[in-house]
Coordinates of C-alpha atoms and ligand atoms in Angstrom, one line a residue:
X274 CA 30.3 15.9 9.5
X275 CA 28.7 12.9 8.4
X276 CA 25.3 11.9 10.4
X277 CA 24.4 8.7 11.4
X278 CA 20.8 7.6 12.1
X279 CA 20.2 4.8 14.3
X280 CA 16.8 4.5 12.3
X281 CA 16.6 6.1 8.8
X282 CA 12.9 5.5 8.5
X283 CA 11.3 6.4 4.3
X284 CA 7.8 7.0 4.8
X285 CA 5.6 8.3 7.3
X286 CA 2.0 6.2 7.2
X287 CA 1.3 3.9 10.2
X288 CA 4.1 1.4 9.6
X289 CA 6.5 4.7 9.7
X290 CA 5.2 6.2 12.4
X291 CA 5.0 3.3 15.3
X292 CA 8.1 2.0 14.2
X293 CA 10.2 5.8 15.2
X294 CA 7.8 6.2 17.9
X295 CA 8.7 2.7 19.5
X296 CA 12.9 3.4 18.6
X297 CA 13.1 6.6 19.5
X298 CA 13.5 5.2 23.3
X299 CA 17.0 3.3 21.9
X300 CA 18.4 6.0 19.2
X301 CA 18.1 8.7 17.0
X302 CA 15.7 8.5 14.2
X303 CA 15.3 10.0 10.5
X304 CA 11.8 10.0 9.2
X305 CA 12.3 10.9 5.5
X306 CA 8.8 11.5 3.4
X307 CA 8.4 13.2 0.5
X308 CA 5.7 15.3 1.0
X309 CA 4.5 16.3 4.1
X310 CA 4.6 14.0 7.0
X311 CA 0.7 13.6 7.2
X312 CA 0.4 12.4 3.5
X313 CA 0.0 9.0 3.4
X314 CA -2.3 6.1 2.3
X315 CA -2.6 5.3 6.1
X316 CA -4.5 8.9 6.5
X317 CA -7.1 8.3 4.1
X318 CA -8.0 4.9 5.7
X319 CA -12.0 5.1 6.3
X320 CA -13.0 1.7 7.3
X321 CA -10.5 0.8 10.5
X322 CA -8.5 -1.7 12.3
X323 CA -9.6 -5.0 12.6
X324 CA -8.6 -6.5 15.9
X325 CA -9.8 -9.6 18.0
X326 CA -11.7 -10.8 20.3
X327 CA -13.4 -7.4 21.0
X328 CA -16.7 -9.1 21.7
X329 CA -18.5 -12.2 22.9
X330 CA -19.3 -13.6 19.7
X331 CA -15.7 -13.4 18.0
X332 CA -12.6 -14.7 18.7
X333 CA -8.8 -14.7 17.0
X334 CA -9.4 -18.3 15.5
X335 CA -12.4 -16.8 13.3
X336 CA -10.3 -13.8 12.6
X337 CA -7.3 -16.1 11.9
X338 CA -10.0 -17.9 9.5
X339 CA -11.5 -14.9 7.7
X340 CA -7.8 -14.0 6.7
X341 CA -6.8 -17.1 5.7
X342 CA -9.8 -17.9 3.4
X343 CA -9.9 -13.8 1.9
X344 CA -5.8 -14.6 1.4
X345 CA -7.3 -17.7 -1.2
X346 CA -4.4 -20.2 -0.1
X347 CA -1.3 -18.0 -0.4
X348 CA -1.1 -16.7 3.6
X349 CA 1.2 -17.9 5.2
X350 CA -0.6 -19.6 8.4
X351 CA 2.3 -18.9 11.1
X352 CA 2.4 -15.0 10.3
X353 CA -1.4 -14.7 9.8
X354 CA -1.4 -16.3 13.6
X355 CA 1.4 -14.6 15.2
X356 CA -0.1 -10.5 13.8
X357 CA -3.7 -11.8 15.1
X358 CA -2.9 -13.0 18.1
X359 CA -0.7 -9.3 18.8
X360 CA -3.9 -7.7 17.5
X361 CA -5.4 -6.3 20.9
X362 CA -2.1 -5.5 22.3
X363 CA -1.1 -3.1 19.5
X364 CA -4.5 -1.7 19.8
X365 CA -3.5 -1.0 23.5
X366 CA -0.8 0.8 22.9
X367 CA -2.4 3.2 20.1
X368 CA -5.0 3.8 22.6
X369 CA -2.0 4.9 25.4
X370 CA -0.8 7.1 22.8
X371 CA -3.6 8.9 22.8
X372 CA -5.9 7.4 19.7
X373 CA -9.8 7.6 20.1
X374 CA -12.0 5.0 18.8
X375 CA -15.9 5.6 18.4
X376 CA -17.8 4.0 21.5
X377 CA -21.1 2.8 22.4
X378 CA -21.4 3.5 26.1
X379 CA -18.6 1.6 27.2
X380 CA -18.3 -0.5 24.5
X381 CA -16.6 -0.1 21.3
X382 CA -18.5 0.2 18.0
X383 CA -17.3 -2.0 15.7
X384 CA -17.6 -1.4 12.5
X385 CA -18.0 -4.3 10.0
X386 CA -16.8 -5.1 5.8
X387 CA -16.5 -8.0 3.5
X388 CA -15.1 -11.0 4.2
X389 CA -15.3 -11.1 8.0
X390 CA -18.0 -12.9 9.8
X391 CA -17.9 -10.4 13.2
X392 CA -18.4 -7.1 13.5
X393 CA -14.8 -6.5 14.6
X394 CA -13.3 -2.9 13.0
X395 CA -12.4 -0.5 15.4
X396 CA -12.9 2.9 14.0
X397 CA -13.2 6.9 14.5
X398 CA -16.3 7.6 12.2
X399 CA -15.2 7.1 8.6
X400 CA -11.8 9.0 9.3
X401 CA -9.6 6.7 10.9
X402 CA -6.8 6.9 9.0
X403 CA -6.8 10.5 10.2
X404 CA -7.5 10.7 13.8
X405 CA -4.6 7.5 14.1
X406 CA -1.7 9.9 12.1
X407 CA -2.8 12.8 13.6
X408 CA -2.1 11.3 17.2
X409 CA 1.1 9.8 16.8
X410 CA 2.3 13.1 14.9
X411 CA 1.6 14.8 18.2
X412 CA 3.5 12.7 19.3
X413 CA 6.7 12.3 17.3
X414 CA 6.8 16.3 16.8
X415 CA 7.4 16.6 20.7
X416 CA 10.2 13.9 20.5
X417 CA 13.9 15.0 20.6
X418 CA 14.8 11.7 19.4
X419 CA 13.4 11.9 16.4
X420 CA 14.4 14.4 13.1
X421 CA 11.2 14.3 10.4
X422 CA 12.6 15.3 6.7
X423 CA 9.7 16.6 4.8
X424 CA 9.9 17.3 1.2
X425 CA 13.0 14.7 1.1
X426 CA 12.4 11.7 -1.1
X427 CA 14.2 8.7 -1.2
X428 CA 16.0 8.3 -4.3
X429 CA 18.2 4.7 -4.2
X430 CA 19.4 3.2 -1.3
X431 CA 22.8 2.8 -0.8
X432 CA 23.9 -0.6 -0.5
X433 CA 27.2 -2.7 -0.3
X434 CA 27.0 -4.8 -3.4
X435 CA 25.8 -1.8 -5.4
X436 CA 28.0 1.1 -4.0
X437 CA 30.9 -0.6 -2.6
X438 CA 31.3 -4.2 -4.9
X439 CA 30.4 -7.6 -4.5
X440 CA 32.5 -9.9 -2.4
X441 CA 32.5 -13.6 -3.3
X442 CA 32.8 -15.0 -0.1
X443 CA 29.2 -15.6 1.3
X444 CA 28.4 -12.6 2.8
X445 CA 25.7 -11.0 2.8
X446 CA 24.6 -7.7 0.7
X447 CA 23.8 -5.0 3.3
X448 CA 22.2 -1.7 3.5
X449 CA 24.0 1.7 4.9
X450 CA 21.4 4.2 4.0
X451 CA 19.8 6.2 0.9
X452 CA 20.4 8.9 -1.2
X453 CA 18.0 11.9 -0.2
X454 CA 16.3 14.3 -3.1
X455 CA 15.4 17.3 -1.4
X456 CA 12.5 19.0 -3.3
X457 CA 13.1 22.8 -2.4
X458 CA 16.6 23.0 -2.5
X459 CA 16.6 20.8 -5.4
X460 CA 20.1 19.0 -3.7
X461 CA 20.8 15.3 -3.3
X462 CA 22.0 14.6 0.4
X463 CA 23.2 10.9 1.7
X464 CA 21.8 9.7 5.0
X465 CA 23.1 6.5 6.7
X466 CA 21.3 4.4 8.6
X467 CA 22.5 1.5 11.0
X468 CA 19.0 0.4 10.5
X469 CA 16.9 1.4 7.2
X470 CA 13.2 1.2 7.7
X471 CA 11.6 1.0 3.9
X472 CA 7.4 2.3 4.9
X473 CA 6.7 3.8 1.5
X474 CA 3.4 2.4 1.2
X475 CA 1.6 1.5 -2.4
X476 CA 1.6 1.8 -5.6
X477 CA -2.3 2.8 -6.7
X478 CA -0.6 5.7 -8.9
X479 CA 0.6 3.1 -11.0
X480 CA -3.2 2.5 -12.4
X481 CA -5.1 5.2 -14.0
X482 CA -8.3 4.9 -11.5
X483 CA -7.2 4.6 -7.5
X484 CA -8.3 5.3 -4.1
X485 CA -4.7 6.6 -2.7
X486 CA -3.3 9.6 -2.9
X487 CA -0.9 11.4 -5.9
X488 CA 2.4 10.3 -3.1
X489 CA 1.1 6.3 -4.0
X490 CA 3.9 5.4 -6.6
X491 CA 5.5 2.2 -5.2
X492 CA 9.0 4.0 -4.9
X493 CA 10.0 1.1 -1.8
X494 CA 9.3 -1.8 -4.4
X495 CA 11.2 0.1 -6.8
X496 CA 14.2 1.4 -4.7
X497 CA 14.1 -2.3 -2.9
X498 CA 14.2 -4.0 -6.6
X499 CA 17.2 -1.9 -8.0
X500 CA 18.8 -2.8 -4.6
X501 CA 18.8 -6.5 -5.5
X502 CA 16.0 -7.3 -2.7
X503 CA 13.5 -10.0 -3.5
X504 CA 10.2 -9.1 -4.3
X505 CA 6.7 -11.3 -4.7
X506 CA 3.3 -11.7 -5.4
X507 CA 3.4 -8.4 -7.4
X508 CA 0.0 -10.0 -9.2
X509 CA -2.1 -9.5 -6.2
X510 CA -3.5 -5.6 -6.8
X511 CA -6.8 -5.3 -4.8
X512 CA -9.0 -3.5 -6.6
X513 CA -11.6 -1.7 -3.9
X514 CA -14.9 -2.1 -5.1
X515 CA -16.3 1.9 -4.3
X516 CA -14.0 4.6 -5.7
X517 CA -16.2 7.2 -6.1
X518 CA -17.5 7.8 -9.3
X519 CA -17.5 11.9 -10.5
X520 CA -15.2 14.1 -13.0
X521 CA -14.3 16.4 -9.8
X522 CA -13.6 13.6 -7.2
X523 CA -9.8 12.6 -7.2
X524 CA -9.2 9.3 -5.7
X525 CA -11.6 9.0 -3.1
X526 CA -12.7 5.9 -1.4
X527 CA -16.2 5.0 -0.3
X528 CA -15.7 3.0 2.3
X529 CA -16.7 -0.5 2.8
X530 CA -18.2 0.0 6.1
X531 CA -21.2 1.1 4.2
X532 CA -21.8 -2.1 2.7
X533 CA -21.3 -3.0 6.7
X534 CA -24.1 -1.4 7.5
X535 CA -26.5 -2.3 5.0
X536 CA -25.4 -0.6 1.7
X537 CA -26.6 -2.2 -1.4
X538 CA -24.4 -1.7 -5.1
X539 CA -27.5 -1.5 -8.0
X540 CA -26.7 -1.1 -11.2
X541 CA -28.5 2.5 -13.2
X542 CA -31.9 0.8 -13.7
X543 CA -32.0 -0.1 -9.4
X544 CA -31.1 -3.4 -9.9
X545 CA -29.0 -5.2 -7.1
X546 CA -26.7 -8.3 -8.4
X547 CA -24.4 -8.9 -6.0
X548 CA -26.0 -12.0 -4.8
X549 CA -25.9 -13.3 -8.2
X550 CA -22.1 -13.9 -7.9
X551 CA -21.4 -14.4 -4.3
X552 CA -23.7 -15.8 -1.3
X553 CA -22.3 -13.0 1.1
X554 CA -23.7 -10.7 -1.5
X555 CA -22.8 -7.2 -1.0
X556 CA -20.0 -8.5 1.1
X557 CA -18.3 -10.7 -0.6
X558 CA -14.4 -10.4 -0.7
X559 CA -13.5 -7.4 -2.7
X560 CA -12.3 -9.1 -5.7
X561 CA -15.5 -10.5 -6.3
X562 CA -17.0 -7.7 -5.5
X563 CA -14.9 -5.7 -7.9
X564 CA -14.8 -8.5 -11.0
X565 CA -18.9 -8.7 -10.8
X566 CA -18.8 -4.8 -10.8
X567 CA -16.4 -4.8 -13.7
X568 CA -18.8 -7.8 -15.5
X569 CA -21.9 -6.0 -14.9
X570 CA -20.3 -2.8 -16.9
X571 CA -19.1 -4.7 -19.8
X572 CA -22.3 -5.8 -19.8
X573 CA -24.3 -2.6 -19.8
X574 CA -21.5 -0.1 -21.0
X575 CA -22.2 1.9 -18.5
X576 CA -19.4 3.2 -16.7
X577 CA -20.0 3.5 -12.9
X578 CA -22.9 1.3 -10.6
X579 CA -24.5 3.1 -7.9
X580 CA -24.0 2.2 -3.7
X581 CA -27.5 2.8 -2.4
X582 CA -27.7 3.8 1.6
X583 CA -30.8 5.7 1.1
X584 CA -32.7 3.1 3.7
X585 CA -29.9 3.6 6.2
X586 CA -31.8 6.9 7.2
X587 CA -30.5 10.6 7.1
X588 CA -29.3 10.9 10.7
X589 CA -27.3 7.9 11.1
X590 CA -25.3 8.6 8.0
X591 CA -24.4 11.8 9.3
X592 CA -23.1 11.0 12.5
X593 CA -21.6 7.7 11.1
X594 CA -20.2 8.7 7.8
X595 CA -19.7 12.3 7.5
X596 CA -16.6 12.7 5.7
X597 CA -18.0 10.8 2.7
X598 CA -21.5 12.8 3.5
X599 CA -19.9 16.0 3.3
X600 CA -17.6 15.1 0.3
X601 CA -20.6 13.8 -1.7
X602 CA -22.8 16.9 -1.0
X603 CA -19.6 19.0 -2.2
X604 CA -20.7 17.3 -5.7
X605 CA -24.0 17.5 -5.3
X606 CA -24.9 14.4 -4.7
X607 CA -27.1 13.7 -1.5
X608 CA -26.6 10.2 -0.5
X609 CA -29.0 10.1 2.2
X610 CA -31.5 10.5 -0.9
X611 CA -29.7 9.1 -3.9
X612 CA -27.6 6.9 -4.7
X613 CA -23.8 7.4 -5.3
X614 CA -22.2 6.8 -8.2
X615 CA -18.6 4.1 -7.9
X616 CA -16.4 1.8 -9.7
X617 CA -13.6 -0.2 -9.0
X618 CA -10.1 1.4 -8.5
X619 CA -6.6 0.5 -7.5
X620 CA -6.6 0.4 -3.6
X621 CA -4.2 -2.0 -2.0
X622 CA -0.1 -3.8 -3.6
X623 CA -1.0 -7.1 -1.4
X624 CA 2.7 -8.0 -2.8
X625 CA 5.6 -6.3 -2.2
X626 CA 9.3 -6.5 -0.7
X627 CA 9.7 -10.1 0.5
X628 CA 10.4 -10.1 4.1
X629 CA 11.1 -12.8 7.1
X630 CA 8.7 -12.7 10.3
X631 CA 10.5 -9.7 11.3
X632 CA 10.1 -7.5 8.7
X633 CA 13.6 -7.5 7.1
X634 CA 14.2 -8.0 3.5
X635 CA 16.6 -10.5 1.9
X636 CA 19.3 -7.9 2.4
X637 CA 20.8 -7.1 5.6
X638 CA 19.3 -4.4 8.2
X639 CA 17.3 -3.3 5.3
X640 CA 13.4 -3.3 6.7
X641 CA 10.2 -3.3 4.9
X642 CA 7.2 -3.0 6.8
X643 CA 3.6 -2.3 5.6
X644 CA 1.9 -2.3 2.4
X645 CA 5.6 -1.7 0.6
X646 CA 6.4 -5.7 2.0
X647 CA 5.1 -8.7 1.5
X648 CA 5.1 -10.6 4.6
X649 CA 2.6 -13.2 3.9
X650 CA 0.3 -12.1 6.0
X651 CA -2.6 -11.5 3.6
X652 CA -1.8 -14.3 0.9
X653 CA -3.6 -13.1 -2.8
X654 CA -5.8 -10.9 -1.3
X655 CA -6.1 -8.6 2.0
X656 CA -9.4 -8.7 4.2
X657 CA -11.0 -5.6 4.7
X658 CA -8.9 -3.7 7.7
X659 CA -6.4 -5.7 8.1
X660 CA -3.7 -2.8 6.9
X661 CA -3.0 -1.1 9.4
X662 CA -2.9 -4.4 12.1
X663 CA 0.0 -5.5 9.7
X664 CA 1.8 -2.3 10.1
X665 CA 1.2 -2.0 14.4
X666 CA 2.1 -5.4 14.5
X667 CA 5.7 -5.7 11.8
X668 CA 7.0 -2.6 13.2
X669 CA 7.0 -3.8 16.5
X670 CA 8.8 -7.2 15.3
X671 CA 11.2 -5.4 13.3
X672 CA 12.5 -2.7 16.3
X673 CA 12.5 -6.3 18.4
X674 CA 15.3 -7.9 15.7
X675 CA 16.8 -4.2 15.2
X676 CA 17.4 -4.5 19.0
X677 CA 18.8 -7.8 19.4
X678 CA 20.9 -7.7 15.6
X679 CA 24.1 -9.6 16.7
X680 CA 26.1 -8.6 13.7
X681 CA 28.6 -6.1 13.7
X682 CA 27.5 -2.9 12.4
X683 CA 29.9 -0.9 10.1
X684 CA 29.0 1.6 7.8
X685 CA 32.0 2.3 5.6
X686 CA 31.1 5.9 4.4
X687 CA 34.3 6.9 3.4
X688 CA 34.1 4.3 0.8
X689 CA 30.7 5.7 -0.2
X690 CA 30.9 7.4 -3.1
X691 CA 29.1 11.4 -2.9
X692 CA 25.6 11.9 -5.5
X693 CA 26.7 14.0 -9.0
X694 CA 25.0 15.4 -11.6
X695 CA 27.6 17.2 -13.2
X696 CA 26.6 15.6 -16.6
X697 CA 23.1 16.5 -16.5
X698 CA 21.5 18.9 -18.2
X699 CA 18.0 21.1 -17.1
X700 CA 14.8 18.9 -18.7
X701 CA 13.1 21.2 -21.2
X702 CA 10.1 19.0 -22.5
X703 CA 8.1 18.1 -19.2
X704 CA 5.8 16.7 -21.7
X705 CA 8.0 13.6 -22.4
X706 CA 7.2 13.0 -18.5
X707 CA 3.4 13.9 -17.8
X708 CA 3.1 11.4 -21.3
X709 CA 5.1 8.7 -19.7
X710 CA 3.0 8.7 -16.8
X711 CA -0.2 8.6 -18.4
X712 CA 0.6 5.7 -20.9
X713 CA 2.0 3.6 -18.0
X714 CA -1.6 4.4 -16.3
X715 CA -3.9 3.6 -19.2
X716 CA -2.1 0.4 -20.2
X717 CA -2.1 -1.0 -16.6
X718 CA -5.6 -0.3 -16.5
X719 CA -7.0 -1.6 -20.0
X720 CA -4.4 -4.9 -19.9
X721 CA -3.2 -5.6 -16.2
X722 CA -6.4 -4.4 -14.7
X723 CA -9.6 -6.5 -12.5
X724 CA -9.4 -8.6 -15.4
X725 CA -6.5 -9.9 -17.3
X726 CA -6.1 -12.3 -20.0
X727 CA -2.6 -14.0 -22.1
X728 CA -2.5 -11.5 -24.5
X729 CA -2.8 -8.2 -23.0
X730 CA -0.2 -8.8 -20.7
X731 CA 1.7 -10.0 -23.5
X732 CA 1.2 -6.6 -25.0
X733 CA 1.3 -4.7 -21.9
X734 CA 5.2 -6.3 -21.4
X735 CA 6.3 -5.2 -24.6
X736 CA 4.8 -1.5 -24.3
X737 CA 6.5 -1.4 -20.8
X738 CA 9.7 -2.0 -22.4
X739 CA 9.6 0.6 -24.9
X740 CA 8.2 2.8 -22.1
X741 CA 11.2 2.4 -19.4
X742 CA 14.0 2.9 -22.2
X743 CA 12.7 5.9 -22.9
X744 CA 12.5 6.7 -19.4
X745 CA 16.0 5.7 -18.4
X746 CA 17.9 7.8 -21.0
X747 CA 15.8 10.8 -19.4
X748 CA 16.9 9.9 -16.1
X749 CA 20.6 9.8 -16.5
X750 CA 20.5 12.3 -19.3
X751 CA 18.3 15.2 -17.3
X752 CA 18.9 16.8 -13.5
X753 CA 17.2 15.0 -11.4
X754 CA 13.2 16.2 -10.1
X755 CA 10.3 14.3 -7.9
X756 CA 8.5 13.9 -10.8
X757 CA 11.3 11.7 -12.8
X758 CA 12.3 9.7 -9.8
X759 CA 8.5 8.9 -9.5
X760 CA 8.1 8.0 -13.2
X761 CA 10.9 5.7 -12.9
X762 CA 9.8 3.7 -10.0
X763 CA 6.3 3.6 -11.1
X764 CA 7.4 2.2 -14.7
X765 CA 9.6 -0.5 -12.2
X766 CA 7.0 -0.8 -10.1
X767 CA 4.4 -1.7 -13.3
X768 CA 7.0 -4.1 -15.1
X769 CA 6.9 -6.2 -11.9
X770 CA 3.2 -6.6 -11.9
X771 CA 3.1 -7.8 -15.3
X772 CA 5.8 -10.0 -14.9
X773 CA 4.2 -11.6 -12.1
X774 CA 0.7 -11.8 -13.6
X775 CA 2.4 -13.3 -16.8
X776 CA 4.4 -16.1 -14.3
X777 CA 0.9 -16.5 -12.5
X778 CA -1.2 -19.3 -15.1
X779 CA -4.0 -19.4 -12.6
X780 CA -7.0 -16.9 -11.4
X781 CA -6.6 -16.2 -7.6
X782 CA -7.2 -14.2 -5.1
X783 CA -6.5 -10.9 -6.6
X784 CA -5.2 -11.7 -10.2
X785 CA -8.1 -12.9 -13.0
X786 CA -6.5 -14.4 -16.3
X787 CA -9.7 -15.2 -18.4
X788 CA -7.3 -17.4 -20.1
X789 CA -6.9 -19.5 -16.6
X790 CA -10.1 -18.6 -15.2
X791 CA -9.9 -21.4 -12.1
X792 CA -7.1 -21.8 -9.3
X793 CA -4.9 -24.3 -9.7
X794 CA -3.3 -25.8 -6.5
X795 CA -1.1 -28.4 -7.6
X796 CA 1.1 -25.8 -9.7
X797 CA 0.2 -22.3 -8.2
X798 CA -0.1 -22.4 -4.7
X799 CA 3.1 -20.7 -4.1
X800 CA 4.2 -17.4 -4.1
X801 CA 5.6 -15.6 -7.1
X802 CA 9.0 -14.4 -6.5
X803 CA 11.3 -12.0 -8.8
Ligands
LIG930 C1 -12.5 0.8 3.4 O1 -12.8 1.5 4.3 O2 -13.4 0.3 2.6 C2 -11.1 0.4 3.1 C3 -10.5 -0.3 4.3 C4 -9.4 -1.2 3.9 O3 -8.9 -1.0 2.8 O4 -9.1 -2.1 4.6

């Protein structure tokens, strides 16, 4: 029997998550993730959810202008507008499904990070990715409507152009559903959609220093790109400032909301210098704060700065921080008496899968919502905590045009043509892999990384060619594994950030060409699509 998801939904973070919660009360959903269903970039968030007005001083214009001005001329105004303005009523509903923010009496805390001028982040200590995921999982694992598929990774999607042939007579390419690796019984399965609901997430993976998990490896962007979708603004990586800086420390963030409280970045002789490049110092948008970071280190040669909170006093780290506490003191390293030790690593794709106000991709009743799309919500460069608003807010617009789509929907599966392998042979050098991956890493970081200029992205196009070849006669040639299908999007996924940074002649927002080291508005100000 062939199944037939109302919603095949590939990814579980926030974006994943809301969107099956919201449809399971008008069909049956498939969540599809390919590790467990709590691995995601959204569970590591520290910092919060920004939302407005939650007090006296702040309202959704200044929020509307913090975004805008972060976004460096890229947002788009209408969809930085329409997400703000929803901001308190998605918080409502998280809180009605059972989310806890931190409180001061009866008042919220709100947290604050660069780039906003309120205190206005809603958060649950420094683990709000956590408590948010962990909620709504209650929640969809109690829910006969909805099917999760753990250890099931998306492989292609399946497509009408691509699977069943072009047609010349205007119509539009469409989307049925996705070929499924399953990771323990090593099968391929399809699963059709009528609705296909891309909220894979980010990329970090594809640079050699990040603050997102191993899971990060852009696979929407790639899937979405071999489909034929249109993609943009691939250019804009935000590099977060604070990636904690130790041999034994994988990927972990140190959140911004440090900074919010008072945190102050020295270099190793105690010096601060943030003010030296921005007047909101230690606050400054992130790409600053990153690109003086990375400066300051050329400078010295010294290979991490130092995030000093010594002055915030012992107890109120504790209670306010004590995932990163804990985590520190698991290194030794006491930050309630010395410094901690950071530098800059890959944290957010502010590009992605181009999308309309609703969240669906240039083909038809394909979705991307999230950090896999680009929406134009956050322009060149995201503010501080303004993630997982995007996510509450497109997954509610894209159920909303899921539930009124006027086209007919017909998913022609006999014509769809079953996954084989019978060709491929068992891979016997997984060193021709774990090499792939690393080069890819290194030479995103040393060429297309806070700092770019002409010529290294020159070089890093022509390594990324050599790379992929090599990687695509492996992936027809070999059975397929999780570990291939990664590599392959994650070379896709790098190949389209040089490509935009090479289009891009300008330094903006998140992209810095040494070579173009000022904006320029009469050419650039548009997005860069592929
Ligand atoms: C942080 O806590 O610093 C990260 C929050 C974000 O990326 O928005």
């Amino acid at each position: 029997m062939i199944d037939v998801f109302d919603f095949l939904v590939i990814g579980s973070g926030l974006a994943g998550f809301s969107f099956a919660i919201r449809a399971s009360k008008y069909g049956r959903v498939a969540i599809v993730t390919k590790s467990d269903a709590l691995e995601s970039n959204s569970y590591y968030a520290q910092g919060g959810i920004a939302a407005s007005p939650l007090s006296d001083s702040d309202s959704i214009q200044k929020h509307i202008e913090d975004t805008l001005k972060v976004g460096d001329g890229l947002c788009n105004r209408d969809i930085v507008e329409l997400v703000i303005k929803e901001s308190r009523a998605v918080i409502d509903e998280l809180i009605s499904w059972g989310v806890e923010f931190d409180r001061e009496n009866t008042h919220f805390h709100l947290g604050r990070e660069g780039g906003h001028s309120e205190r206005r982040i809603l958060h649950r200590k420094d683990q709000t990715g956590a408590e948010i995921q962990r909620k709504l999982y209650e929640r969809i694992v109690e829910n006969k409507n909805i099917e999760v598929f753990e250890s099931c990774m998306a492989i292609d999607l399946i497509t009408k152009f691509k699977f069943i042939g072009r047609t010349f007579d205007g119509v539009e390419d469409e989307c049925y559903g996705a070929y499924i690796y399953d990771k323990k019984s090593k099968s391929v399965e399809t699963i059709f959609g009528k609705f296909v609901i891309l909220a894979t997430g980010g990329a970090g993976k594809v640079y050699l220093v990040t603050s997102n998990p191993d899971i990060a490896t852009g696979d929407g962007v790639a899937m979405a790109k071999r489909a034929g979708a249109r993609i943009c603004n691939m250019e804009f990586y935000q590099f977060h400032p604070t990636v904690l800086f130790h041999p034994k420390a994988k990927n972990f963030l140190i959140t911004e909301a440090l900074r919010g409280e008072g945190g102050i970045l020295r270099t190793k002789d105690g010096r601060p210098f943030m003010k030296k490049y921005h007047p909101a110092g230690d606050l400054a948008p992130r790409d600053v704060v990153s690109r003086a970071i990375d400066t300051e280190l050329k400078r010295s040669g010294d290979e991490c700065v130092y995030l000093d909170v010594t002055h915030l006093g012992r107890d109120f780290i504790i209670e306010k921080f004590p995932q990163i506490y804990e985590k520190c003191l698991s290194l030794g390293i006491d930050i309630t008496s010395e410094p901690i030790p950071v530098a800059p690593g890959a944290h957010f794709m502010c590009g992605g899968v181009l999308v309309d106000s609703y969240g669906e991709t240039s083909i038809s009743r394909l979705f991307a919502i999230g950090e896999v799309a680009y929406s134009g919500f956050h322009g060149a460069n995201r503010l501080a905590s303004n993630s997982l608003l995007e996510c509450l807010v497109f997954s509610k617009r894209a159920l909303e045009k899921c539930l009124n789509y006027q086209k007919k929907i017909h998913i022609p599966h006999e014509d769809i043509p079953v996954w084989r392998s019978e060709k491929a042979v068992p891979q016997d050098e997984k060193i021709l892999i774990s090499h792939a991956w690393d080069e890819i890493r290194r030479l995103m970081w040393n060429y297309v990384g806070v700092v770019r200029s002409d010529k290294r992205l020159r070089r890093a196009w022509e390594r990324i060619q050599i790379i992929k070849k090599d990687i695509f006669e492996d992936y027809w040639r070999y059975y397929i594994s999780d570990d291939l299908i990664e590599l392959r999007n994650i070379a896709i996924v790098a190949e389209l950030i040089i490509q935009c940074a090479m289009m891009r002649k300008e330094s903006r927002g998140g992209h810095y060409n040494i070579d173009y080291p000022f904006k320029n508005d009469i050419e650039f100000r548009k997005d860069t699509i592929v």
